[in-house]
CSV table of C-alpha atoms and ligand atoms in Angstrom, one decimal:
chain,number,residue,atom,x,y,z
E,23,MET,CA,14.4,-8.8,14.4
E,24,GLY,CA,14.1,-9.7,10.7
E,25,LYS,CA,15.8,-9.4,7.3
E,26,VAL,CA,13.8,-8.0,4.4
E,27,LEU,CA,14.4,-8.1,0.6
E,28,ILE,CA,12.8,-5.1,-1.1
E,29,ILE,CA,12.4,-5.6,-4.9
E,30,GLY,CA,11.8,-2.4,-6.9
E,31,ALA,CA,13.9,0.8,-6.6
E,32,GLY,CA,11.3,3.4,-7.9
E,33,GLY,CA,9.5,6.0,-6.0
E,34,VAL,CA,7.8,3.6,-3.6
E,35,GLY,CA,10.8,1.3,-3.2
E,36,ALA,CA,12.9,4.3,-2.0
E,37,VAL,CA,10.3,5.2,0.7
E,38,VAL,CA,10.1,1.6,1.9
E,39,ALA,CA,13.9,1.4,2.1
E,40,HIS,CA,14.0,4.8,4.0
E,41,LYS,CA,11.3,3.9,6.5
E,42,CYS,CA,12.7,0.3,7.1
E,43,ALA,CA,16.2,1.8,7.7
E,44,ARG,CA,14.7,4.0,10.4
E,45,SER,CA,13.5,1.1,12.4
E,46,PRO,CA,16.6,-1.1,12.9
E,47,GLU,CA,15.0,-2.8,15.9
E,48,ILE,CA,12.5,-4.4,13.5
E,49,PHE,CA,14.4,-4.4,10.2
E,50,SER,CA,17.8,-5.6,11.3
E,51,HIS,CA,19.0,-6.2,7.8
E,52,ILE,CA,17.8,-4.7,4.5
E,53,VAL,CA,18.6,-5.7,0.9
E,54,LEU,CA,17.3,-3.5,-1.9
E,55,ALA,CA,17.2,-5.1,-5.3
E,56,SER,CA,15.9,-4.0,-8.7
E,57,ARG,CA,16.4,-4.3,-12.4
E,58,THR,CA,18.7,-1.3,-12.6
E,59,LEU,CA,21.4,-1.5,-9.9
E,60,ALA,CA,22.3,2.2,-10.2
E,61,LYS,CA,18.9,3.1,-8.9
E,62,CYS,CA,19.4,0.9,-5.8
E,63,GLU,CA,22.8,2.5,-5.3
E,64,ALA,CA,21.4,6.0,-5.5
E,65,ILE,CA,18.9,5.2,-2.8
E,66,GLN,CA,21.5,3.4,-0.8
E,67,LYS,CA,23.6,6.6,-0.6
E,68,GLN,CA,20.7,8.5,0.9
E,69,LEU,CA,19.9,6.0,3.7
E,70,PRO,CA,20.7,6.6,7.4
E,71,ARG,CA,22.4,3.2,7.8
E,72,PRO,CA,24.1,0.6,5.6
E,73,VAL,CA,21.9,-1.6,3.4
E,74,ASP,CA,22.9,-4.1,0.7
E,75,VAL,CA,21.9,-3.7,-2.9
E,76,ALA,CA,21.6,-6.3,-5.8
E,77,ARG,CA,20.4,-6.5,-9.4
E,78,VAL,CA,17.5,-8.8,-10.3
E,79,ASP,CA,15.2,-9.1,-13.2
E,80,ALA,CA,12.1,-10.2,-11.3
E,81,ASP,CA,10.3,-11.3,-14.4
E,82,HIS,CA,12.4,-14.4,-14.1
E,83,THR,CA,11.6,-16.6,-11.2
E,84,PRO,CA,15.0,-18.5,-11.2
E,85,GLU,CA,16.8,-15.1,-10.8
E,86,VAL,CA,14.6,-14.2,-7.8
E,87,VAL,CA,15.1,-17.7,-6.3
E,88,GLU,CA,18.9,-17.3,-6.6
E,89,LEU,CA,18.8,-13.9,-4.9
E,90,ILE,CA,16.5,-15.1,-2.1
E,91,ARG,CA,18.8,-18.1,-1.5
E,92,SER,CA,21.8,-15.8,-1.1
E,93,VAL,CA,20.0,-13.1,1.0
E,94,LYS,CA,17.9,-15.5,3.1
E,95,PRO,CA,15.3,-12.9,4.0
E,96,ASP,CA,12.3,-13.4,6.3
E,97,LEU,CA,10.1,-11.4,4.0
E,98,VAL,CA,10.2,-10.3,0.4
E,99,ILE,CA,8.5,-6.8,-0.2
E,100,ASN,CA,7.5,-6.5,-3.8
E,101,VAL,CA,7.4,-2.9,-4.8
E,102,ALA,CA,8.4,-3.5,-8.5
E,103,LEU,CA,5.4,-3.6,-10.9
E,104,PRO,CA,2.2,-5.7,-10.9
E,105,TYR,CA,3.6,-7.7,-13.8
E,106,GLN,CA,6.2,-9.3,-11.4
E,107,ASP,CA,3.7,-10.4,-8.7
E,108,LEU,CA,3.4,-14.0,-9.8
E,109,SER,CA,7.0,-14.6,-10.7
E,110,ILE,CA,8.1,-13.3,-7.3
E,111,MET,CA,5.3,-15.3,-5.5
E,112,ASP,CA,6.6,-18.4,-7.3
E,113,ALA,CA,10.1,-17.7,-6.0
E,114,CYS,CA,8.8,-17.2,-2.5
E,115,LEU,CA,7.0,-20.6,-2.7
E,116,GLU,CA,10.1,-22.3,-3.9
E,117,THR,CA,12.2,-20.9,-1.1
E,118,ARG,CA,9.5,-20.9,1.6
E,119,VAL,CA,9.7,-17.1,2.3
E,120,ASN,CA,6.8,-14.7,3.2
E,121,TYR,CA,5.7,-12.3,0.5
E,122,MET,CA,3.9,-8.9,0.3
E,123,ASP,CA,3.0,-6.3,-2.3
E,124,THR,CA,1.1,-3.1,-2.9
E,125,ALA,CA,-0.7,-3.8,-6.3
E,126,ASN,CA,-2.4,-6.9,-7.7
E,127,TYR,CA,-1.2,-8.9,-10.6
E,128,GLU,CA,-1.8,-7.6,-14.1
E,129,PRO,CA,-0.8,-9.4,-17.3
E,130,PRO,CA,1.4,-7.2,-19.4
E,131,ASP,CA,-0.7,-7.7,-22.6
E,132,GLU,CA,-4.1,-7.2,-21.1
E,133,ALA,CA,-5.1,-4.1,-19.0
E,134,ARG,CA,-7.1,-6.2,-16.5
E,135,PHE,CA,-6.1,-6.4,-12.9
E,136,CYS,CA,-7.9,-8.7,-10.4
E,137,TYR,CA,-7.0,-10.7,-7.4
E,138,LYS,CA,-8.0,-14.1,-8.8
E,139,TRP,CA,-4.5,-14.9,-10.1
E,140,GLN,CA,-3.0,-14.3,-6.6
E,141,TRP,CA,-5.9,-15.7,-4.6
E,142,ASP,CA,-5.3,-18.9,-6.5
E,143,TYR,CA,-2.0,-19.3,-4.7
E,144,HIS,CA,-3.7,-19.6,-1.3
E,145,ASP,CA,-3.5,-23.4,-0.9
E,146,ARG,CA,0.1,-23.5,-2.1
E,147,PHE,CA,1.2,-20.8,0.4
E,148,LYS,CA,-0.8,-22.6,3.1
E,149,GLU,CA,0.8,-25.9,2.4
E,150,LYS,CA,4.3,-24.3,2.7
E,151,GLY,CA,3.3,-22.6,6.0
E,152,ILE,CA,4.1,-19.1,4.6
E,153,MET,CA,2.0,-16.0,4.1
E,154,ALA,CA,1.4,-13.6,1.3
E,155,LEU,CA,0.0,-10.2,2.2
E,156,LEU,CA,-1.6,-8.5,-0.9
E,157,GLY,CA,-2.2,-4.8,-1.6
E,158,CYS,CA,-0.6,-3.1,1.4
E,159,GLY,CA,-0.1,0.4,0.0
E,160,PHE,CA,-2.6,3.2,0.7
E,161,ASP,CA,-5.3,2.4,-1.8
E,162,PRO,CA,-5.4,-0.6,-1.7
E,163,GLY,CA,-4.0,-1.0,1.8
E,164,VAL,CA,-4.9,1.7,4.3
E,165,THR,CA,-8.4,2.2,2.8
E,166,ASN,CA,-9.0,-1.6,3.5
E,167,VAL,CA,-7.7,-1.2,7.0
E,168,PHE,CA,-9.9,1.9,7.5
E,169,CYS,CA,-13.0,-0.3,6.6
E,170,ALA,CA,-11.9,-3.1,8.9
E,171,PHE,CA,-11.4,-0.5,11.7
E,172,ALA,CA,-14.8,1.1,11.1
E,173,LEU,CA,-16.5,-2.3,11.2
E,174,LYS,CA,-14.7,-3.3,14.4
E,175,HIS,CA,-15.1,0.0,16.3
E,176,ARG,CA,-17.6,2.4,14.8
E,177,PHE,CA,-20.4,0.4,13.1
E,178,ASP,CA,-22.6,-2.7,13.7
E,179,GLU,CA,-23.3,-2.9,9.9
E,180,ILE,CA,-21.6,-1.2,7.0
E,181,HIS,CA,-23.8,-0.5,4.0
E,182,THR,CA,-22.0,1.9,1.7
E,183,VAL,CA,-18.3,2.7,1.2
E,184,ASP,CA,-17.1,5.5,-1.0
E,185,ILE,CA,-13.3,5.6,-1.3
E,186,MET,CA,-12.1,9.0,-2.3
E,187,ASP,CA,-8.6,9.7,-3.5
E,188,CYS,CA,-7.6,13.3,-4.0
E,189,ASN,CA,-4.2,14.6,-5.1
E,190,ALA,CA,-4.2,18.4,-5.1
E,191,GLY,CA,-0.5,18.6,-5.5
E,192,ASP,CA,1.4,20.7,-8.1
E,193,HIS,CA,4.6,19.1,-9.6
E,194,GLY,CA,5.1,21.8,-12.2
E,195,HIS,CA,4.9,19.5,-15.2
E,196,PRO,CA,2.0,19.9,-17.7
E,197,PHE,CA,1.5,16.1,-17.6
E,198,ALA,CA,3.1,13.5,-15.4
E,199,THR,CA,1.9,10.5,-13.4
E,200,ASN,CA,2.5,10.1,-9.7
E,201,PHE,CA,3.3,6.4,-9.9
E,202,ASN,CA,4.5,4.2,-12.6
E,203,PRO,CA,3.1,5.9,-15.8
E,204,GLU,CA,2.3,2.6,-17.6
E,205,ILE,CA,0.3,1.2,-14.7
E,206,ASN,CA,-1.3,4.5,-13.9
E,207,ILE,CA,-2.5,5.2,-17.5
E,208,ARG,CA,-3.8,1.6,-17.9
E,209,GLU,CA,-5.8,2.1,-14.7
E,210,VAL,CA,-7.2,5.5,-15.5
E,211,THR,CA,-8.2,4.6,-19.1
E,212,ALA,CA,-10.0,1.4,-18.1
E,213,ARG,CA,-13.8,1.2,-17.9
E,214,GLY,CA,-15.3,2.3,-14.5
E,215,LYS,CA,-17.0,-0.3,-12.3
E,216,TYR,CA,-18.7,-0.1,-9.0
E,217,TYR,CA,-20.4,-2.6,-6.7
E,218,ASP,CA,-24.2,-2.5,-6.0
E,219,SER,CA,-26.2,-5.2,-4.3
E,220,GLY,CA,-23.9,-8.1,-5.1
E,221,ARG,CA,-23.4,-7.0,-8.8
E,222,TRP,CA,-20.7,-5.1,-10.6
E,223,ILE,CA,-22.0,-2.2,-12.8
E,224,GLU,CA,-19.7,-1.0,-15.6
E,225,THR,CA,-19.5,2.7,-16.7
E,226,ASP,CA,-17.6,4.3,-19.6
E,227,PRO,CA,-14.1,5.5,-18.6
E,228,LEU,CA,-14.3,8.7,-16.4
E,229,SER,CA,-17.9,9.3,-17.4
E,230,VAL,CA,-19.3,9.5,-13.9
E,231,HIS,CA,-18.1,12.4,-11.7
E,232,GLN,CA,-19.1,14.7,-8.9
E,233,SER,CA,-17.5,17.3,-6.7
E,234,PHE,CA,-16.5,16.9,-3.1
E,235,ASP,CA,-15.1,19.3,-0.5
E,236,PHE,CA,-11.9,17.6,0.6
E,237,PRO,CA,-10.6,18.6,4.1
E,238,GLN,CA,-7.6,21.0,4.0
E,239,ILE,CA,-7.9,21.1,0.2
E,240,GLY,CA,-11.3,22.4,-0.9
E,241,VAL,CA,-13.7,21.4,-3.6
E,242,ARG,CA,-12.4,19.1,-6.4
E,243,GLU,CA,-14.0,17.1,-9.2
E,244,MET,CA,-13.7,13.3,-8.6
E,245,TYR,CA,-14.2,10.6,-11.1
E,246,LEU,CA,-15.6,7.1,-10.6
E,247,MET,CA,-13.1,4.4,-11.5
E,248,TYR,CA,-12.6,0.7,-10.8
E,249,HIS,CA,-10.0,0.0,-8.1
E,250,GLU,CA,-8.8,-3.3,-6.8
E,251,GLU,CA,-9.6,-2.9,-3.1
E,252,MET,CA,-13.3,-3.1,-3.9
E,253,GLU,CA,-12.9,-6.7,-5.1
E,254,SER,CA,-11.4,-7.8,-1.8
E,255,LEU,CA,-13.6,-5.6,0.4
E,256,ALA,CA,-16.7,-7.1,-1.3
E,257,ARG,CA,-15.4,-10.5,-0.3
E,258,HIS,CA,-14.2,-9.8,3.2
E,259,ILE,CA,-16.4,-7.0,4.7
E,260,SER,CA,-19.8,-8.7,5.0
E,261,GLY,CA,-23.0,-6.7,4.6
E,262,ILE,CA,-21.7,-4.0,2.2
E,263,HIS,CA,-24.4,-3.0,-0.3
E,264,LYS,CA,-22.7,-0.4,-2.4
E,265,MET,CA,-19.1,0.5,-3.0
E,266,ARG,CA,-17.5,3.0,-5.3
E,267,PHE,CA,-14.0,4.4,-5.8
E,268,TRP,CA,-13.4,8.0,-6.8
E,269,MET,CA,-10.2,9.8,-7.9
E,270,THR,CA,-9.6,13.5,-8.6
E,271,PHE,CA,-8.0,14.7,-11.9
E,272,SER,CA,-7.3,18.2,-13.1
E,273,GLN,CA,-8.7,19.4,-16.4
E,274,GLU,CA,-5.1,19.7,-17.6
E,275,TYR,CA,-4.4,16.1,-16.8
E,276,LEU,CA,-7.7,14.9,-18.5
E,277,THR,CA,-7.0,17.0,-21.7
E,278,HIS,CA,-3.5,15.6,-22.1
E,279,LEU,CA,-4.8,12.0,-21.5
E,280,ARG,CA,-7.6,12.5,-24.1
E,281,VAL,CA,-5.1,13.7,-26.7
E,282,LEU,CA,-2.7,10.8,-25.9
E,283,GLN,CA,-5.5,8.3,-26.2
E,284,ASN,CA,-6.8,9.8,-29.4
E,285,VAL,CA,-3.4,9.6,-31.1
E,286,GLY,CA,-2.9,6.0,-30.0
E,287,MET,CA,-0.1,6.7,-27.5
E,288,THR,CA,-1.8,4.8,-24.7
E,289,ARG,CA,-2.2,1.5,-26.7
E,290,ILE,CA,-0.7,-1.6,-25.1
E,291,ASP,CA,-0.5,-3.7,-28.3
E,292,PRO,CA,2.8,-3.6,-30.3
E,293,VAL,CA,3.1,-1.5,-33.4
E,294,LEU,CA,5.8,-1.8,-36.0
E,295,TYR,CA,8.2,1.2,-36.1
E,296,GLN,CA,11.2,1.2,-38.5
E,297,GLY,CA,11.2,-2.6,-38.3
E,298,VAL,CA,11.0,-2.8,-34.5
E,299,GLN,CA,7.9,-3.8,-32.5
E,300,ILE,CA,7.2,-1.1,-29.9
E,301,VAL,CA,4.3,-0.7,-27.4
E,302,PRO,CA,3.2,2.9,-27.6
E,303,LEU,CA,2.4,3.1,-23.8
E,304,GLN,CA,5.9,1.8,-22.9
E,305,PHE,CA,7.4,4.3,-25.3
E,306,LEU,CA,5.4,7.1,-23.6
E,307,LYS,CA,6.7,6.0,-20.2
E,308,VAL,CA,10.2,6.6,-21.4
E,309,LEU,CA,9.2,10.2,-22.3
E,310,LEU,CA,7.4,11.0,-19.1
E,311,PRO,CA,9.1,12.0,-15.8
E,312,GLU,CA,10.0,9.2,-13.4
E,313,PRO,CA,7.5,9.4,-10.4
E,314,SER,CA,10.4,9.8,-7.9
E,315,SER,CA,11.8,12.7,-9.9
E,316,LEU,CA,8.6,14.8,-9.2
E,317,ALA,CA,9.4,15.0,-5.5
E,318,ALA,CA,11.7,18.1,-5.5
E,319,GLY,CA,9.5,21.2,-5.6
E,320,TYR,CA,6.2,19.3,-5.4
E,321,THR,CA,3.7,21.4,-3.4
E,322,GLY,CA,0.2,20.8,-2.1
E,323,LYS,CA,-1.5,17.9,-0.4
E,324,THR,CA,-3.2,14.6,-0.9
E,325,CYS,CA,-6.3,13.5,0.9
E,326,ILE,CA,-7.4,9.8,0.7
E,327,GLY,CA,-10.1,8.3,2.8
E,328,CYS,CA,-13.4,6.4,3.1
E,329,MET,CA,-16.9,7.8,3.5
E,330,ILE,CA,-18.8,5.0,5.2
E,331,GLU,CA,-22.5,4.7,5.9
E,332,GLY,CA,-24.2,2.1,8.0
E,333,ILE,CA,-25.9,1.4,11.3
E,334,LYS,CA,-24.7,1.8,14.9
E,335,ASP,CA,-26.9,0.9,17.9
E,336,GLY,CA,-29.9,0.8,15.6
E,337,LYS,CA,-29.3,4.3,14.2
E,338,PRO,CA,-28.0,5.4,10.8
E,339,LEU,CA,-24.4,6.6,10.9
E,340,ARG,CA,-22.2,8.5,8.4
E,341,TYR,CA,-18.5,8.4,9.1
E,342,TYR,CA,-15.5,9.8,7.2
E,343,ILE,CA,-12.0,8.6,7.9
E,344,TYR,CA,-9.0,10.1,6.0
E,345,ASN,CA,-5.4,11.1,5.9
E,346,VAL,CA,-3.9,14.3,4.6
E,347,CYS,CA,-0.3,14.2,3.4
E,348,ASP,CA,1.8,17.1,2.3
E,349,HIS,CA,4.1,16.6,-0.7
E,350,ALA,CA,6.7,19.1,0.6
E,351,GLU,CA,6.8,17.6,4.1
E,352,CYS,CA,7.5,14.2,2.6
E,353,TYR,CA,10.3,15.7,0.6
E,354,ARG,CA,11.8,17.3,3.7
E,355,GLU,CA,11.6,14.0,5.6
E,356,ILE,CA,12.9,11.5,3.0
E,357,GLN,CA,13.1,13.3,-0.4
E,358,ALA,CA,9.8,11.6,-1.6
E,359,GLN,CA,6.6,12.9,-3.0
E,360,ALA,CA,3.3,12.1,-1.2
E,361,ILE,CA,2.0,9.4,-3.6
E,362,SER,CA,5.2,7.3,-3.1
E,363,TYR,CA,5.2,8.2,0.6
E,364,THR,CA,1.5,7.2,1.2
E,365,THR,CA,2.2,3.9,-0.6
E,366,GLY,CA,5.7,3.1,0.9
E,367,VAL,CA,4.9,3.8,4.5
E,368,PRO,CA,1.9,1.3,4.7
E,369,ALA,CA,4.1,-1.2,2.9
E,370,MET,CA,6.7,-0.8,5.6
E,371,ILE,CA,4.0,-1.1,8.3
E,372,GLY,CA,2.6,-4.3,6.7
E,373,ALA,CA,6.2,-5.7,6.8
E,374,MET,CA,6.4,-4.7,10.5
E,375,MET,CA,3.1,-6.4,11.2
E,376,ILE,CA,4.4,-9.7,9.7
E,377,LEU,CA,7.9,-9.5,11.2
E,378,THR,CA,6.6,-8.8,14.7
E,379,GLY,CA,4.0,-11.6,14.4
E,380,LYS,CA,1.0,-9.2,14.9
E,381,TRP,CA,-0.3,-10.4,11.5
E,382,GLN,CA,0.2,-14.1,11.1
E,383,GLY,CA,-1.2,-16.8,8.9
E,384,ALA,CA,-0.5,-19.4,6.3
E,385,GLY,CA,-1.9,-18.7,2.9
E,386,VAL,CA,-2.8,-15.6,0.8
E,387,PHE,CA,-4.4,-12.6,2.6
E,388,ASN,CA,-5.7,-9.1,2.1
E,389,VAL,CA,-5.0,-6.6,4.8
E,390,GLU,CA,-8.6,-6.3,6.0
E,391,GLU,CA,-8.5,-9.9,7.2
E,392,PHE,CA,-6.2,-8.9,10.1
E,393,ASP,CA,-6.7,-6.9,13.3
E,394,PRO,CA,-6.6,-3.2,12.1
E,395,ASP,CA,-5.6,-1.8,15.5
E,396,PRO,CA,-1.8,-2.3,15.5
E,397,PHE,CA,-1.6,-1.1,11.9
E,398,MET,CA,-3.7,2.0,12.7
E,399,GLU,CA,-1.5,2.8,15.7
E,400,GLN,CA,1.6,2.6,13.5
E,401,LEU,CA,0.0,4.9,10.8
E,402,ASN,CA,-0.1,7.6,13.5
E,403,ARG,CA,3.5,7.0,14.5
E,404,CYS,CA,5.0,6.6,11.1
E,405,GLY,CA,3.9,9.8,9.3
E,406,LEU,CA,0.3,9.0,8.1
E,407,PRO,CA,-2.0,10.2,10.9
E,408,TRP,CA,-5.7,9.6,10.4
E,409,ILE,CA,-8.7,11.8,11.2
E,410,GLU,CA,-12.3,10.8,11.9
E,411,THR,CA,-15.4,12.9,11.4
E,412,TYR,CA,-19.1,12.3,11.4
E,413,PRO,CA,-20.5,14.5,8.6
E,414,GLU,CA,-24.2,15.1,8.2
E,415,GLY,CA,-25.8,13.2,5.3
S,527,NDP,P1,8.3,3.1,-10.4
S,527,NDP,O1,8.1,3.0,-11.9
S,527,NDP,O2,8.9,4.4,-9.9
S,527,NDP,O3,9.3,2.0,-9.9
S,527,NDP,C1,9.2,0.6,-10.3
S,527,NDP,C2,10.5,-0.1,-9.9
S,527,NDP,O4,10.3,-1.5,-10.2
S,527,NDP,C3,11.6,0.5,-10.8
S,527,NDP,O5,12.8,0.5,-9.9
S,527,NDP,C4,11.8,-0.6,-11.8
S,527,NDP,O6,13.1,-0.8,-12.3
S,527,NDP,C5,11.5,-1.8,-11.0
S,527,NDP,N1,11.2,-3.0,-11.9
S,527,NDP,C6,10.3,-3.0,-13.0
S,527,NDP,N2,10.4,-4.1,-13.6
S,527,NDP,C7,11.3,-4.9,-12.9
S,527,NDP,C8,11.7,-6.2,-13.0
S,527,NDP,N3,11.3,-7.0,-14.0
S,527,NDP,N4,12.6,-6.7,-12.1
S,527,NDP,C9,13.0,-5.9,-11.1
S,527,NDP,N5,12.6,-4.6,-10.9
S,527,NDP,C10,11.7,-4.2,-11.8
S,527,NDP,O7,6.9,2.8,-9.7
S,527,NDP,P2,6.4,3.2,-8.3
S,527,NDP,O8,7.5,3.0,-7.3
S,527,NDP,O9,5.7,4.4,-8.4
S,527,NDP,O10,5.4,2.0,-8.0
S,527,NDP,C11,5.8,0.7,-7.5
S,527,NDP,C12,4.5,-0.1,-7.3
S,527,NDP,O11,3.7,0.5,-6.3
S,527,NDP,C13,3.7,-0.4,-8.5
S,527,NDP,O12,3.3,-1.8,-8.5
S,527,NDP,C14,2.5,0.5,-8.3
S,527,NDP,O13,1.3,-0.1,-9.0
S,527,NDP,C15,2.3,0.4,-6.8
S,527,NDP,N6,1.5,1.5,-6.2
S,527,NDP,C16,0.6,1.1,-5.3
S,527,NDP,C17,-0.2,2.1,-4.7
S,527,NDP,C18,-1.1,1.8,-3.6
S,527,NDP,O14,-1.6,2.7,-2.9
S,527,NDP,N7,-1.5,0.6,-3.3
S,527,NDP,C19,-0.1,3.5,-5.1
S,527,NDP,C20,1.1,3.8,-6.0
S,527,NDP,C21,1.8,2.8,-6.6
S,527,NDP,P3,13.6,0.1,-13.6
S,527,NDP,O15,13.9,1.4,-13.1
S,527,NDP,O16,14.8,-0.6,-14.1
S,527,NDP,O17,12.5,0.1,-14.6
């Protein structure tokens, strides 16, 4: 039915390639491209059917344009890093090809991610008659779809959303990050921020925390952080008063992070080392395990979902919708760990929505702007089933 060009051959790119390869009726032709060709070839060998591979440095729009012109895809799935979002969007504009990603743009020299840069492309995508779908992983992605689904089917009004992301897995390393270390550490060390009555309130990094009893996992401490889906949900889900994002961290992880910060290893400004400029965080990334390499032997589960409060039929309602994903099961299925899996599967479903015409439009969109129902149906079919409960307040 359609040809996709996947850019990025890391933990998430591998899952997208695997899942697309398993649906030949939708993804008739797949090309996997990344900066390091050997990584594409390693994934290519594991796939159940032939796909093409290519090398591209997506920081350079002309290289991406050339690749798109030779591949002629219907859609480019960007699962490289947030730094490449704009250069790939520019290439899609130039070649009039649809675009999607899982993380919003972030300039390399400033740890500040926000949708403005990409939303500013709306009119240009609209003029070309193509679409860009932003943030279609799990969070952002599925959490946005959960909110759209709750508003469509379970609530008349949504007042409060708490997005809670728990990884209770054990990869056996004293310190490692589950997705790209540079992006992960920039996100975790940033100041916290939440939405309250139309205003954004800032907090010191990881200073606000509380415990929550996660289903199938148990009680874990979760920390308030800023996360990008809140920016788009505040814009698209009308009536929300308060929105917060929480993520669990072990004491071991936090202690390592504190030490790394204290000694300057998380800095993103260049320092001179033996006559060469190096960015400490980029150097740290080289030392840490690759996210995809954590998969073998990873045990335990993730639980990511939304606690939503609002009104239904004139009465207050509390509603919790979530998915639980098991690291070892992901590994058995496609040699992935659950963080890559929970990001890559929704990216494949988003691509499916675009290629089958279920989600259509000209311009730049976030996932909650579309009908959540076909996406929710595919989550259940493609390995990320969701569960709803009505906990007491
Ligand atoms: P990895 O670091 O494992 O993989 C990133 C891949 O992108 C690597 O193959 C890397 O190549 C490639 N890449 C980097 N720079 C370029 C470039 N200039 N041109 C072409 N390819 C490039 O990261 P993950 O797979 O864990 O994460 C991928 C994306 O998914 C990230 O943007 C991350 O923020 C996002 N994400 C989203 C989540 C969500 O729920 N929405 C959750 C988790 C991740 P090389 O190996 O050569 O460096």
